[in-house]
Tab-separated table of N, CA and C in Angstrom:
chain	number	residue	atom	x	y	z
X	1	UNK	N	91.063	109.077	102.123
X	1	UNK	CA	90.328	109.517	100.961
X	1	UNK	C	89.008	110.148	101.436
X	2	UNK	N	88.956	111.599	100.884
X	2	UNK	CA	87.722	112.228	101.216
X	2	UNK	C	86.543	111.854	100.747
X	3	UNK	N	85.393	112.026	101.040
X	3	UNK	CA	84.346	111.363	99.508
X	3	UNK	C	83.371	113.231	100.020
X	4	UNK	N	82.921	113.161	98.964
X	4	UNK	CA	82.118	114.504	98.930
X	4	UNK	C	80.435	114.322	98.041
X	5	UNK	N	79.387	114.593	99.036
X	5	UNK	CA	78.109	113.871	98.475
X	5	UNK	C	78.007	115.033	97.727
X	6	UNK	N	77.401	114.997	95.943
X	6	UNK	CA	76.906	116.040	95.073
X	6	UNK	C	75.577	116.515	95.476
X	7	UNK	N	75.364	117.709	95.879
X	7	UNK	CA	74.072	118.180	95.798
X	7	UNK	C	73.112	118.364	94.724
X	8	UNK	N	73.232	118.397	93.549
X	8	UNK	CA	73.227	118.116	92.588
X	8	UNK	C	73.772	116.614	91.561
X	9	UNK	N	73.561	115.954	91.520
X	9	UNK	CA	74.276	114.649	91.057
X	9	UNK	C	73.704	115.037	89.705
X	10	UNK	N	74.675	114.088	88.852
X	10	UNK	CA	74.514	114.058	87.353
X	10	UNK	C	73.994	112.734	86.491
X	11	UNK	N	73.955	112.764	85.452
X	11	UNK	CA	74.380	110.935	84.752
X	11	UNK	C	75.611	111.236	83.852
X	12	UNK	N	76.095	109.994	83.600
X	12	UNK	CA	77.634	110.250	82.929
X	12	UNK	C	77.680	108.639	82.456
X	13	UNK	N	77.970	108.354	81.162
X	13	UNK	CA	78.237	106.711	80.740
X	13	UNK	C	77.052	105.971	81.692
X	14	UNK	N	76.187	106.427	81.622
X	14	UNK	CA	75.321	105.653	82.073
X	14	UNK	C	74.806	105.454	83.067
X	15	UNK	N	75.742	106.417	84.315
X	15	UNK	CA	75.972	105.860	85.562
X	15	UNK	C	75.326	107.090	86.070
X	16	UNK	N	74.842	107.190	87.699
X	16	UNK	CA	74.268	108.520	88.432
X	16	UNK	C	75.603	108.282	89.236
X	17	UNK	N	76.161	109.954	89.223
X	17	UNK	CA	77.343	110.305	89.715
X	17	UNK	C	76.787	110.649	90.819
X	18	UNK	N	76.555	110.476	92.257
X	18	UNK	CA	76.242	111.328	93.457
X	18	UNK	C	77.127	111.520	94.488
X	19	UNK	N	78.678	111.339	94.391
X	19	UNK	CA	79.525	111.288	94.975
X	19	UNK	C	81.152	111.406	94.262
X	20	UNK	N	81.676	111.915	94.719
X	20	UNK	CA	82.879	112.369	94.372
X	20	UNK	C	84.223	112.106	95.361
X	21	UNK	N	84.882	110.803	94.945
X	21	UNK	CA	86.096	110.798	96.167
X	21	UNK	C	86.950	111.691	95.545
X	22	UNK	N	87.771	112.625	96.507
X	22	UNK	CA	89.452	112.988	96.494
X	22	UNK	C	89.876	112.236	96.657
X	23	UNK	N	90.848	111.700	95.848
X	23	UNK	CA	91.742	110.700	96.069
X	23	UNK	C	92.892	110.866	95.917
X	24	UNK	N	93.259	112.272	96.155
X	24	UNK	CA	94.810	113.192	96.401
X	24	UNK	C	94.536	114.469	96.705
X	25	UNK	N	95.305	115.080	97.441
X	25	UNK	CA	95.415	116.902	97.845
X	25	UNK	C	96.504	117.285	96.796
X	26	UNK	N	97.648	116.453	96.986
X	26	UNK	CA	98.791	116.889	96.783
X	26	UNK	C	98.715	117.086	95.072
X	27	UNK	N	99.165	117.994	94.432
X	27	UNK	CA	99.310	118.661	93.196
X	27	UNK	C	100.897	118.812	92.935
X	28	UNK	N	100.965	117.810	91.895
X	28	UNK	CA	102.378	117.138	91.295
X	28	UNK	C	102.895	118.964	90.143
X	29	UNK	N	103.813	118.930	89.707
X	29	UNK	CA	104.201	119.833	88.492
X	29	UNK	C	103.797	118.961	87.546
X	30	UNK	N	103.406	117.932	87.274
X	30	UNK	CA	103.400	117.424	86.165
X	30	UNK	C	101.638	117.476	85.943
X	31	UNK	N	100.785	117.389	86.941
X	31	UNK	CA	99.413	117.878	87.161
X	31	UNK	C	99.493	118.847	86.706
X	32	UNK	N	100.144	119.902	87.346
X	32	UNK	CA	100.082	121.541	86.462
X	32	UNK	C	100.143	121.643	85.365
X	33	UNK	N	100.905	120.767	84.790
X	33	UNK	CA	101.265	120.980	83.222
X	33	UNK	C	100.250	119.908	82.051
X	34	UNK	N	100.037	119.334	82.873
X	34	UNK	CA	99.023	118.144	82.038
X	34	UNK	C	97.778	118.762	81.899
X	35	UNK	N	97.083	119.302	83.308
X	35	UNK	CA	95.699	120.411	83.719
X	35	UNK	C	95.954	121.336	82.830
X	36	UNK	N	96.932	121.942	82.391
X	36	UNK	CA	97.043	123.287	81.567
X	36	UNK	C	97.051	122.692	80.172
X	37	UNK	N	97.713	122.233	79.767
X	37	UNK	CA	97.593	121.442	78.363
X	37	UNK	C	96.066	120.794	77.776
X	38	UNK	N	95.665	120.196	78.862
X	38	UNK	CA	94.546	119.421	78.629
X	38	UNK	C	93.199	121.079	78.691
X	39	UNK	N	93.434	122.000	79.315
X	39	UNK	CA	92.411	123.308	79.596
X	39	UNK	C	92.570	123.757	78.446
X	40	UNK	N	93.816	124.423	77.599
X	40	UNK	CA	94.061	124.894	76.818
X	40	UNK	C	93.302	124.510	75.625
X	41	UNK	N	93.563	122.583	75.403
X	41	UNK	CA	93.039	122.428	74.213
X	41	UNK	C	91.670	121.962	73.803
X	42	UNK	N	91.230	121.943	75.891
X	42	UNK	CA	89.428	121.734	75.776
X	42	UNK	C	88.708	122.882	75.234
X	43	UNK	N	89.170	124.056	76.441
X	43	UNK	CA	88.694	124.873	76.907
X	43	UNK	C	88.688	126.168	76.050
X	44	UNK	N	90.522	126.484	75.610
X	44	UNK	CA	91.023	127.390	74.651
X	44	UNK	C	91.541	128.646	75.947
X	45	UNK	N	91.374	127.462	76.905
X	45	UNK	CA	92.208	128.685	77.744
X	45	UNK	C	93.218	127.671	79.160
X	46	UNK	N	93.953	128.239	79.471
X	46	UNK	CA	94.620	127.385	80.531
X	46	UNK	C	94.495	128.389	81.971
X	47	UNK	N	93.667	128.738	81.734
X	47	UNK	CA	93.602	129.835	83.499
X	47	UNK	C	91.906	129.392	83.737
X	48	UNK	N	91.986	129.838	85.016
X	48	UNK	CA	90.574	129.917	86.021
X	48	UNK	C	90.290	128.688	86.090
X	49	UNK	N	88.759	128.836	85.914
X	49	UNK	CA	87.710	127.594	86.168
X	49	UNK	C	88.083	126.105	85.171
X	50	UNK	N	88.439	126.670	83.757
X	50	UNK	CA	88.785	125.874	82.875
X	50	UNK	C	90.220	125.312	83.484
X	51	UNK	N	91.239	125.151	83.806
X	51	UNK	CA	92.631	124.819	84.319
X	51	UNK	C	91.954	124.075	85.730
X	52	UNK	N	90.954	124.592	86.876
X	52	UNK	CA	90.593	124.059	87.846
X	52	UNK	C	89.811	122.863	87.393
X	53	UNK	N	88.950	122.515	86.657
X	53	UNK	CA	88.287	121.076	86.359
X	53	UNK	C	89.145	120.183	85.962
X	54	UNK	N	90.335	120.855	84.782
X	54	UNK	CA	90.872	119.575	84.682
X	54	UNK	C	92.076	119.428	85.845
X	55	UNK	N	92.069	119.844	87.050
X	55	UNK	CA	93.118	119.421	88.196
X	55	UNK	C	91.844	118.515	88.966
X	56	UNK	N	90.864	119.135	88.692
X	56	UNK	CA	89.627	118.313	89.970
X	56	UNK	C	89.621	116.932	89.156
X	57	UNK	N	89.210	117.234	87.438
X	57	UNK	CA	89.246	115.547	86.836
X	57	UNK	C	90.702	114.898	87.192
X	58	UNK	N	91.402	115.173	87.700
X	58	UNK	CA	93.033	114.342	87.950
X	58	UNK	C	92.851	113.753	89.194
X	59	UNK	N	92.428	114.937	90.716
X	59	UNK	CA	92.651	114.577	91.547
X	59	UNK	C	91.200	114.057	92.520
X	60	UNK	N	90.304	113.668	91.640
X	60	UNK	CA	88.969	112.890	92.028
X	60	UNK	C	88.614	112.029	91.150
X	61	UNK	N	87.767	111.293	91.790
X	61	UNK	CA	87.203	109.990	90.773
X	61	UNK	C	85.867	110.269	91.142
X	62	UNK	N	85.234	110.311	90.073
X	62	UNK	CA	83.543	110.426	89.989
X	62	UNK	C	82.963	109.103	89.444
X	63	UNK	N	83.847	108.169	89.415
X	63	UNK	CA	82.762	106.874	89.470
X	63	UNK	C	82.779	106.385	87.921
X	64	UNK	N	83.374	107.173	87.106
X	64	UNK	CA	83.124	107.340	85.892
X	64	UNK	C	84.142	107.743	84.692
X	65	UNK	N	84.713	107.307	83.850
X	65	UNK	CA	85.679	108.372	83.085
X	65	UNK	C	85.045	109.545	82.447
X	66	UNK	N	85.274	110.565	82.700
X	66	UNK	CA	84.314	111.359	82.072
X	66	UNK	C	85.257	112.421	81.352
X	67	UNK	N	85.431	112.939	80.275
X	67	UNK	CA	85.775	114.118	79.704
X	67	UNK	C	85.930	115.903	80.793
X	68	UNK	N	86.966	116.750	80.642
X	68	UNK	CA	86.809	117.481	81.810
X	68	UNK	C	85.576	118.643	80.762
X	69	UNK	N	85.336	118.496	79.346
X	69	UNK	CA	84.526	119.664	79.096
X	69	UNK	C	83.196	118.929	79.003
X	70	UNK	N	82.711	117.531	79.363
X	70	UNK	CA	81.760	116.834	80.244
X	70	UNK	C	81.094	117.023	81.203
X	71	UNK	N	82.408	116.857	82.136
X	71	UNK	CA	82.613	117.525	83.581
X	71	UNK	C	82.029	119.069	83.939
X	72	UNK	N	82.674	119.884	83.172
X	72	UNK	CA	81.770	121.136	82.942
X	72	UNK	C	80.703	121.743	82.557
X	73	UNK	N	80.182	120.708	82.315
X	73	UNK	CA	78.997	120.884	81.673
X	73	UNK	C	77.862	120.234	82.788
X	74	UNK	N	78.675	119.250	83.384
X	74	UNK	CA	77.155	118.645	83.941
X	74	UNK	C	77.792	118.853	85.558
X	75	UNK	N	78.650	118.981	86.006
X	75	UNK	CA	79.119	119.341	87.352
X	75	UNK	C	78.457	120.881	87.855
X	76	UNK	N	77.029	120.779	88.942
X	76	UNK	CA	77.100	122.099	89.427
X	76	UNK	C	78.059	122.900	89.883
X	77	UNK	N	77.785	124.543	89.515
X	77	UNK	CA	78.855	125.818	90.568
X	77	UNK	C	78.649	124.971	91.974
X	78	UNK	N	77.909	124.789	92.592
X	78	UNK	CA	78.222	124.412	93.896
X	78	UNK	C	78.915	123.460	94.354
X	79	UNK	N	78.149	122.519	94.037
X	79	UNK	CA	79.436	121.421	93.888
X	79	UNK	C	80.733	121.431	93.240
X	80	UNK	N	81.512	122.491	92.412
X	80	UNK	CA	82.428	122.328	91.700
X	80	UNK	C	83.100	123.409	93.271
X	81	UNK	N	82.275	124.231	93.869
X	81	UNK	CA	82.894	125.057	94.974
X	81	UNK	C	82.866	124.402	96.103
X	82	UNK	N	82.110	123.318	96.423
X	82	UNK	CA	82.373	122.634	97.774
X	82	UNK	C	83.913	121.572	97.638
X	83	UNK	N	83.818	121.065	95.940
X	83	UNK	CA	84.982	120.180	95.738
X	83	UNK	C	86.211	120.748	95.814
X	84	UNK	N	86.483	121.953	95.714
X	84	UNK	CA	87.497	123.042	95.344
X	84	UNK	C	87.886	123.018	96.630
X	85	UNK	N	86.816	123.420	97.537
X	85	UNK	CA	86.945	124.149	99.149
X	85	UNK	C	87.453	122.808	99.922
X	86	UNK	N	86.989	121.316	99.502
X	86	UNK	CA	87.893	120.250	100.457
X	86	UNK	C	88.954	120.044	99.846
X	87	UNK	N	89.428	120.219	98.427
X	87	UNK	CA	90.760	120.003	98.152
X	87	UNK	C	91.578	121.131	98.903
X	88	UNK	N	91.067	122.347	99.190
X	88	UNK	CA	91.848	123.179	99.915
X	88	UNK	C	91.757	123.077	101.640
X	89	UNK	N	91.153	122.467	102.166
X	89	UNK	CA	91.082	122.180	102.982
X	89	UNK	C	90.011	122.852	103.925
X	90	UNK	N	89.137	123.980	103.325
X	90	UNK	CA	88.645	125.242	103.511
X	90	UNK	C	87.241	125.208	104.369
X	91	UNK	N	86.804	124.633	105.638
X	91	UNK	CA	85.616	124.244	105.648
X	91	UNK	C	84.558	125.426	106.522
X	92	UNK	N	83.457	124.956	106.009
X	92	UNK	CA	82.246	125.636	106.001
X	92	UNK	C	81.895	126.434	107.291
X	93	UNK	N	82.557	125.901	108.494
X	93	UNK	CA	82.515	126.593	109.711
X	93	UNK	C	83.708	127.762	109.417
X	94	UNK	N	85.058	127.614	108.993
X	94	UNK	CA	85.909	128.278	108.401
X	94	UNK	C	85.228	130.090	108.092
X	95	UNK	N	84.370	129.715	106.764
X	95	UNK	CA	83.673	130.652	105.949
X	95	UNK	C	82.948	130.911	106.733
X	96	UNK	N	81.937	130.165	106.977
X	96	UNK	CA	81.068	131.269	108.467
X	96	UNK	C	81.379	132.007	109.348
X	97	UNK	N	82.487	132.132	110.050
X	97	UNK	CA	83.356	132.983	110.642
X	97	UNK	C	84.105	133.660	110.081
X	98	UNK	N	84.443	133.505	109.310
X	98	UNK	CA	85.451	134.304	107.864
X	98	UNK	C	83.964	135.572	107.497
X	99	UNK	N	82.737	135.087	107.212
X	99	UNK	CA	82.056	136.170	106.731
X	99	UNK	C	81.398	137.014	108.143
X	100	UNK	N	81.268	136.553	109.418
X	100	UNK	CA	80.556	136.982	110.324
X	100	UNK	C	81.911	138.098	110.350
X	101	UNK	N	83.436	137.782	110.569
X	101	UNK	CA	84.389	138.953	110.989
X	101	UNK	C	83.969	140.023	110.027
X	102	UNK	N	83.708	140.020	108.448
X	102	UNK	CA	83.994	140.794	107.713
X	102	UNK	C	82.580	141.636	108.049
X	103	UNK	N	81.090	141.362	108.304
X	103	UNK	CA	80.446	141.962	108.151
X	103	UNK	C	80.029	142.712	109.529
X	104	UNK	N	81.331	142.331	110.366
X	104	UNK	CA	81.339	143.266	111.841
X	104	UNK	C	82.381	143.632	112.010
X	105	UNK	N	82.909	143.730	110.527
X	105	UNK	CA	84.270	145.031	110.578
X	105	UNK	C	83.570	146.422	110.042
């Protein structure tokens, strides 16, 4: 289980959220369809950012039950992009070399 410190931390039920475990990578079909259902009838949409919180509210625990249009509200862009980037496995040395190739092509 990954844990991921918030650079930004929140409050939620009372509690200061400053940490975020993954507590799965793996993304079920039934995640897909629950994340889309649940985006659709938060959000009014089941694509992008809205469909991505509620897979992050499935496959992390913030310490807290929290609502995913909660979650969106009080979860920084950065932190919602560092949480994204360890569920994908994607890390920061990764992107630093990923942007040094592109800007010496």
């Amino acid at each position: 289980m990954e844990e991921v410190r918030l650079k930004h931390p929140f409050e939620a039920e009372g509690k200061r959220v400053e940490t975020v475990k993954i507590t799965r990578k793996k993304i079920t079909v039934l995640d897909r369809i629950k994340a889309a259902q649940e985006a659709q009838a938060t959000f009014g949409t089941k694509e992008g950012d809205a469909f991505i919180i509620c897979i992050l509210n499935r496959l992390c625990d913030f310490g807290v039950k929290i609502p995913s249009l909660e979650l969106a509200e009080k979860l920084s862009v950065e932190d919602f992009d560092e949480i994204v980037m360890k569920l994908l496995g994607i890390s920061e040395d990764f992107l630093s070399q990923f942007q040094r190739e592109v800007e010496s092509s």
